[in-house]
Amino acid sequence: MRLTPLLLLATWSVTAQLNPDCAPGGNFDLSPWELQLPIGSAGDPETISSASLQGCSGFENFSLFFTESGDGALVMKVPGSPSDSGCVTTPNSLHCRTELHEVDPTTGAGASWSPNDALNRMIVTLLVPEPDDSEHGTVIGQIHIVESFSVKPVCELYYNANGDISIGVEQTISGGDEVFTSLGNVPVGTSFTYELEYSSGLLKVAINGVFQTLDTFELDSPPSYFKVGNYNQGSTPSDVHILSIFVEH
Ligand SMILES: *[C@@H]1O[C@H](CO)[C@@H](O)[C@H](O)[C@H]1NC(C)=O
């Protein structure tokens, strides 16, 4: 897949502004995000609030969540699986994550929006130097159903060790039966841009500007929020480098 000149320009201009001497919050607008880490007590991992993430001297941890010294990218790392690395998961997952969870930027509480609204989209430019060893790979973005409705996602975007990108969409609110669609290949470590959009009841995904509309089966537009980062699905470490994040409602 080719990048259009417009996307190349957008990627370049965002990347050029990243300051390697700042924590991620000095380079990225992290006001609509809190951070989930793979450390802390089992079933209750550490969460860093939106307020603590913001600014050049915001939260940074040089093994998990930090600014890359060369290009200023936001680096998110996961050491592996709970059994191999001793990392810690959330109560409803078997896998560890260093992942941003969307919040309301004014209150810092978990975000919730309706997929029937006119516009909900997230556009992320990133590279994945080290995907985990699972079949579909590391989850690099999600639309998740709000916890009062379900502990499952609407969809998860995966990137594997061959550079294959795929999306899994749940068929029901109770979930556990994702339908996978292949979205192409980007060589490991090469930057690309993805977009997840769930607007006017329609779920769409784009890789480098090429859109597909996806079946949402019986999901029926449940209240949702975005996630972005590194949600490991395998038993080897994973490393995700983010160059830009844009969310719009
Ligand atoms: C940073 O992450 C490591 C685990 O990789 C952990 O041991 C340490 O406590 C973390 N530091 C902070 C300030 O969260």
Short mmCIF file of C-alpha atoms and ligand atoms in Angstrom, two decimals:
data_model
loop_
_atom_site.label_atom_id
_atom_site.label_comp_id
_atom_site.label_asym_id
_atom_site.label_seq_id
_atom_site.Cartn_x
_atom_site.Cartn_y
_atom_site.Cartn_z
CA MET A 1 0.00 0.00 0.00
CA ARG A 2 1.25 3.48 -0.89
CA LEU A 3 1.09 6.63 1.20
CA THR A 4 -0.53 9.54 -0.60
CA PRO A 5 1.64 12.72 -0.76
CA LEU A 6 -0.84 14.43 1.62
CA LEU A 7 -0.43 11.71 4.25
CA LEU A 8 3.36 11.76 3.86
CA LEU A 9 3.33 15.52 4.42
CA ALA A 10 1.05 15.23 7.48
CA THR A 11 3.23 12.47 8.95
CA TRP A 12 6.40 14.44 8.31
CA SER A 13 5.11 17.70 9.80
CA VAL A 14 3.86 16.02 12.99
CA THR A 15 7.06 14.00 13.40
CA ALA A 16 9.27 17.04 12.88
CA GLN A 17 7.75 18.76 15.94
CA LEU A 18 8.43 15.97 18.43
CA ASN A 19 10.93 16.99 21.13
CA PRO A 20 13.09 14.06 22.32
CA ASP A 21 13.81 15.95 25.57
CA CYS A 22 10.14 15.99 26.69
CA ALA A 23 8.04 13.24 28.25
CA PRO A 24 5.30 12.05 25.82
CA GLY A 25 2.85 14.58 27.31
CA GLY A 26 5.01 17.44 25.97
CA ASN A 27 4.68 16.17 22.39
CA PHE A 28 1.17 14.69 22.27
CA ASP A 29 -2.16 16.05 23.48
CA LEU A 30 -2.80 13.42 26.15
CA SER A 31 -5.76 15.31 27.70
CA PRO A 32 -8.27 12.77 26.29
CA TRP A 33 -6.30 9.77 27.62
CA GLU A 34 -5.36 7.88 30.76
CA LEU A 35 -2.63 5.23 30.73
CA GLN A 36 -2.99 1.56 31.70
CA LEU A 37 0.30 -0.13 32.67
CA PRO A 38 1.25 -3.84 32.95
CA ILE A 39 2.57 -3.39 36.52
CA GLY A 40 0.94 -3.20 39.97
CA SER A 41 -1.20 -5.82 41.68
CA ALA A 42 -2.69 -8.75 39.75
CA GLY A 43 -6.17 -7.84 38.45
CA ASP A 44 -5.60 -4.20 39.42
CA PRO A 45 -2.76 -2.77 37.32
CA GLU A 46 -1.48 0.77 37.73
CA THR A 47 -3.36 3.53 35.91
CA ILE A 48 -1.85 6.98 35.32
CA SER A 49 -4.46 9.76 35.21
CA SER A 50 -4.83 12.16 32.31
CA ALA A 51 -3.67 15.05 34.53
CA SER A 52 -0.42 13.22 35.45
CA LEU A 53 0.40 12.50 31.79
CA GLN A 54 0.30 16.06 30.52
CA GLY A 55 3.23 18.37 29.74
CA CYS A 56 6.96 18.03 29.04
CA SER A 57 7.60 16.75 32.58
CA GLY A 58 4.52 14.50 32.65
CA PHE A 59 4.67 10.80 33.53
CA GLU A 60 7.44 8.74 31.92
CA ASN A 61 8.77 5.25 32.68
CA PHE A 62 11.83 4.27 30.66
CA SER A 63 10.91 0.58 30.50
CA LEU A 64 7.22 1.01 29.57
CA PHE A 65 6.12 4.49 28.40
CA PHE A 66 8.65 7.08 27.25
CA THR A 67 9.96 9.37 24.51
CA GLU A 68 12.33 7.78 21.98
CA SER A 69 15.63 9.68 22.17
CA GLY A 70 16.15 9.73 18.38
CA ASP A 71 12.83 10.67 16.75
CA GLY A 72 10.74 11.75 19.77
CA ALA A 73 8.15 8.99 19.20
CA LEU A 74 5.90 7.93 22.09
CA VAL A 75 7.18 4.43 22.93
CA MET A 76 4.89 1.86 24.59
CA LYS A 77 6.40 -1.48 25.62
CA VAL A 78 5.03 -4.69 27.13
CA PRO A 79 7.53 -7.26 28.48
CA GLY A 80 5.57 -10.38 27.36
CA SER A 81 2.88 -12.58 28.88
CA PRO A 82 2.01 -12.83 32.61
CA SER A 83 3.63 -16.29 32.86
CA ASP A 84 6.81 -15.36 30.96
CA SER A 85 7.37 -11.84 32.26
CA GLY A 86 5.36 -11.50 35.48
CA CYS A 87 3.40 -8.59 33.98
CA VAL A 88 -0.04 -7.76 35.38
CA THR A 89 -3.40 -7.79 33.56
CA THR A 90 -6.78 -6.12 34.05
CA PRO A 91 -9.47 -8.41 35.62
CA ASN A 92 -11.13 -9.33 32.31
CA SER A 93 -8.01 -10.07 30.28
CA LEU A 94 -5.28 -12.72 30.05
CA HIS A 95 -2.89 -10.30 28.33
CA CYS A 96 -0.76 -7.34 29.45
CA ARG A 97 -1.01 -3.83 28.09
CA THR A 98 0.67 -0.43 28.01
CA GLU A 99 -2.32 1.29 26.49
CA LEU A 100 -4.08 4.66 26.41
CA HIS A 101 -7.78 4.56 27.38
CA GLU A 102 -9.98 7.46 26.20
CA VAL A 103 -11.34 9.79 28.89
CA ASP A 104 -13.47 12.93 28.94
CA PRO A 105 -10.80 15.67 28.74
CA THR A 106 -12.71 17.98 31.14
CA THR A 107 -13.45 15.46 33.93
CA GLY A 108 -10.76 12.79 33.34
CA ALA A 109 -13.49 10.10 33.74
CA GLY A 110 -13.84 7.26 31.22
CA ALA A 111 -15.18 8.46 27.85
CA SER A 112 -18.48 7.18 26.44
CA TRP A 113 -19.87 8.18 23.05
CA SER A 114 -22.61 6.88 20.81
CA PRO A 115 -21.57 5.26 17.51
CA ASN A 116 -24.82 6.75 16.13
CA ASP A 117 -23.37 10.26 16.48
CA ALA A 118 -22.28 12.00 13.28
CA LEU A 119 -18.51 11.70 13.85
CA ASN A 120 -16.26 9.51 16.02
CA ARG A 121 -12.83 8.84 14.61
CA MET A 122 -9.23 8.20 15.67
CA ILE A 123 -6.27 8.56 13.31
CA VAL A 124 -2.88 7.21 14.42
CA THR A 125 0.52 7.21 12.69
CA LEU A 126 2.92 4.66 14.15
CA LEU A 127 5.52 2.00 13.59
CA VAL A 128 5.80 -1.34 15.33
CA PRO A 129 9.47 -2.37 15.60
CA GLU A 130 8.56 -5.46 17.65
CA PRO A 131 5.13 -7.13 17.41
CA ASP A 132 4.52 -10.13 19.71
CA ASP A 133 4.56 -13.75 18.48
CA SER A 134 0.77 -14.41 18.46
CA GLU A 135 -1.08 -15.35 15.25
CA HIS A 136 -2.77 -11.98 14.67
CA GLY A 137 -0.18 -10.05 16.70
CA THR A 138 -0.27 -7.05 19.01
CA VAL A 139 -3.45 -4.99 19.32
CA ILE A 140 -2.47 -1.41 18.35
CA GLY A 141 -5.92 0.24 18.48
CA GLN A 142 -9.44 -0.57 19.63
CA ILE A 143 -12.96 0.66 19.84
CA HIS A 144 -14.18 -0.69 23.18
CA ILE A 145 -17.69 -1.03 24.59
CA VAL A 146 -18.18 0.92 27.87
CA GLU A 147 -17.82 -1.33 30.91
CA SER A 148 -21.43 -0.89 32.12
CA PHE A 149 -22.54 -2.65 28.88
CA SER A 150 -19.77 -5.18 28.24
CA VAL A 151 -16.15 -6.04 29.00
CA LYS A 152 -15.57 -6.71 25.27
CA PRO A 153 -14.35 -4.53 22.40
CA VAL A 154 -16.33 -3.56 19.31
CA CYS A 155 -13.16 -4.16 17.28
CA GLU A 156 -9.41 -4.67 17.73
CA LEU A 157 -6.73 -3.77 15.18
CA TYR A 158 -3.85 -6.29 15.10
CA TYR A 159 -0.27 -6.18 13.72
CA ASN A 160 1.77 -9.40 13.64
CA ALA A 161 5.43 -10.41 13.29
CA ASN A 162 5.06 -10.72 9.47
CA GLY A 163 3.73 -7.16 9.24
CA ASP A 164 0.19 -8.40 8.52
CA ILE A 165 -2.56 -6.02 9.66
CA SER A 166 -6.02 -7.37 10.49
CA ILE A 167 -9.12 -6.26 12.35
CA GLY A 168 -11.30 -8.44 14.57
CA VAL A 169 -14.92 -7.35 15.03
CA GLU A 170 -17.13 -8.85 17.74
CA GLN A 171 -20.54 -10.13 16.62
CA THR A 172 -22.46 -9.59 19.85
CA ILE A 173 -22.20 -7.46 23.02
CA SER A 174 -21.21 -10.56 25.04
CA GLY A 175 -18.36 -11.08 22.54
CA GLY A 176 -15.63 -13.73 22.45
CA ASP A 177 -16.15 -14.54 18.76
CA GLU A 178 -14.32 -11.94 16.67
CA VAL A 179 -14.58 -12.09 12.87
CA PHE A 180 -11.20 -11.24 11.30
CA THR A 181 -10.67 -9.21 8.13
CA SER A 182 -7.23 -8.89 6.57
CA LEU A 183 -6.16 -5.30 5.85
CA GLY A 184 -2.81 -5.80 4.11
CA ASN A 185 0.85 -5.75 5.07
CA VAL A 186 3.36 -3.12 6.16
CA PRO A 187 6.93 -4.34 6.77
CA VAL A 188 7.82 -4.54 10.47
CA GLY A 189 9.26 -1.25 11.69
CA THR A 190 7.83 0.82 8.80
CA SER A 191 5.48 3.68 9.67
CA PHE A 192 1.84 3.68 8.55
CA THR A 193 -1.40 5.47 9.39
CA TYR A 194 -4.60 3.81 10.52
CA GLU A 195 -8.05 5.25 11.10
CA LEU A 196 -10.86 3.70 13.12
CA GLU A 197 -14.25 5.33 12.69
CA TYR A 198 -17.69 4.44 14.09
CA SER A 199 -20.03 7.20 12.97
CA SER A 200 -23.77 7.19 12.10
CA GLY A 201 -23.83 3.51 13.08
CA LEU A 202 -21.18 2.53 10.48
CA LEU A 203 -17.85 0.96 11.48
CA LYS A 204 -14.96 1.80 9.14
CA VAL A 205 -11.22 1.17 9.11
CA ALA A 206 -8.53 2.66 6.89
CA ILE A 207 -4.86 1.77 6.41
CA ASN A 208 -2.93 4.60 4.73
CA GLY A 209 -6.18 6.23 3.63
CA VAL A 210 -7.79 3.15 2.02
CA PHE A 211 -11.20 2.67 3.71
CA GLN A 212 -13.32 -0.43 4.29
CA THR A 213 -16.74 -0.56 5.94
CA LEU A 214 -17.12 -3.52 8.31
CA ASP A 215 -20.13 -5.63 9.30
CA THR A 216 -21.12 -5.06 12.94
CA PHE A 217 -23.44 -8.09 13.08
CA GLU A 218 -25.66 -7.77 16.20
CA LEU A 219 -23.56 -5.12 17.98
CA ASP A 220 -26.12 -2.34 17.36
CA SER A 221 -23.93 0.69 18.17
CA PRO A 222 -23.20 0.18 21.90
CA PRO A 223 -21.75 3.17 23.86
CA SER A 224 -18.01 3.07 23.17
CA TYR A 225 -14.57 4.66 23.63
CA PHE A 226 -11.19 4.51 21.85
CA LYS A 227 -7.96 2.80 22.95
CA VAL A 228 -4.51 3.09 21.39
CA GLY A 229 -1.14 1.59 22.22
CA ASN A 230 0.36 -1.83 22.90
CA TYR A 231 -1.94 -4.67 24.01
CA ASN A 232 0.26 -7.79 23.85
CA GLN A 233 -1.45 -11.05 22.73
CA GLY A 234 1.53 -13.43 22.76
CA SER A 235 4.42 -14.60 24.91
CA THR A 236 7.24 -12.39 23.59
CA PRO A 237 7.76 -8.65 24.25
CA SER A 238 6.10 -6.00 22.07
CA ASP A 239 7.18 -2.46 21.23
CA VAL A 240 4.98 0.21 19.59
CA HIS A 241 6.19 3.71 18.55
CA ILE A 242 3.50 6.37 18.05
CA LEU A 243 4.16 9.42 15.86
CA SER A 244 0.74 11.09 16.03
CA ILE A 245 -2.72 10.56 17.55
CA PHE A 246 -5.80 12.48 16.45
CA VAL A 247 -9.29 11.97 17.91
CA GLU A 248 -12.42 13.74 16.75
CA HIS A 249 -16.07 13.60 17.85
C1 LIG B 1 8.55 1.54 35.75
O1 LIG B 1 8.38 0.22 35.26
C2 LIG B 1 9.03 -0.80 35.99
C3 LIG B 1 8.71 -2.13 35.36
O2 LIG B 1 9.22 -2.27 34.10
C4 LIG B 1 8.62 -0.79 37.45
O3 LIG B 1 9.38 -1.73 38.15
C5 LIG B 1 8.75 0.60 38.05
O4 LIG B 1 8.19 0.61 39.34
C6 LIG B 1 8.03 1.63 37.18
N1 LIG B 1 8.22 2.96 37.73
C7 LIG B 1 7.17 3.80 37.91
C8 LIG B 1 7.53 5.15 38.45
O5 LIG B 1 6.02 3.50 37.66
#
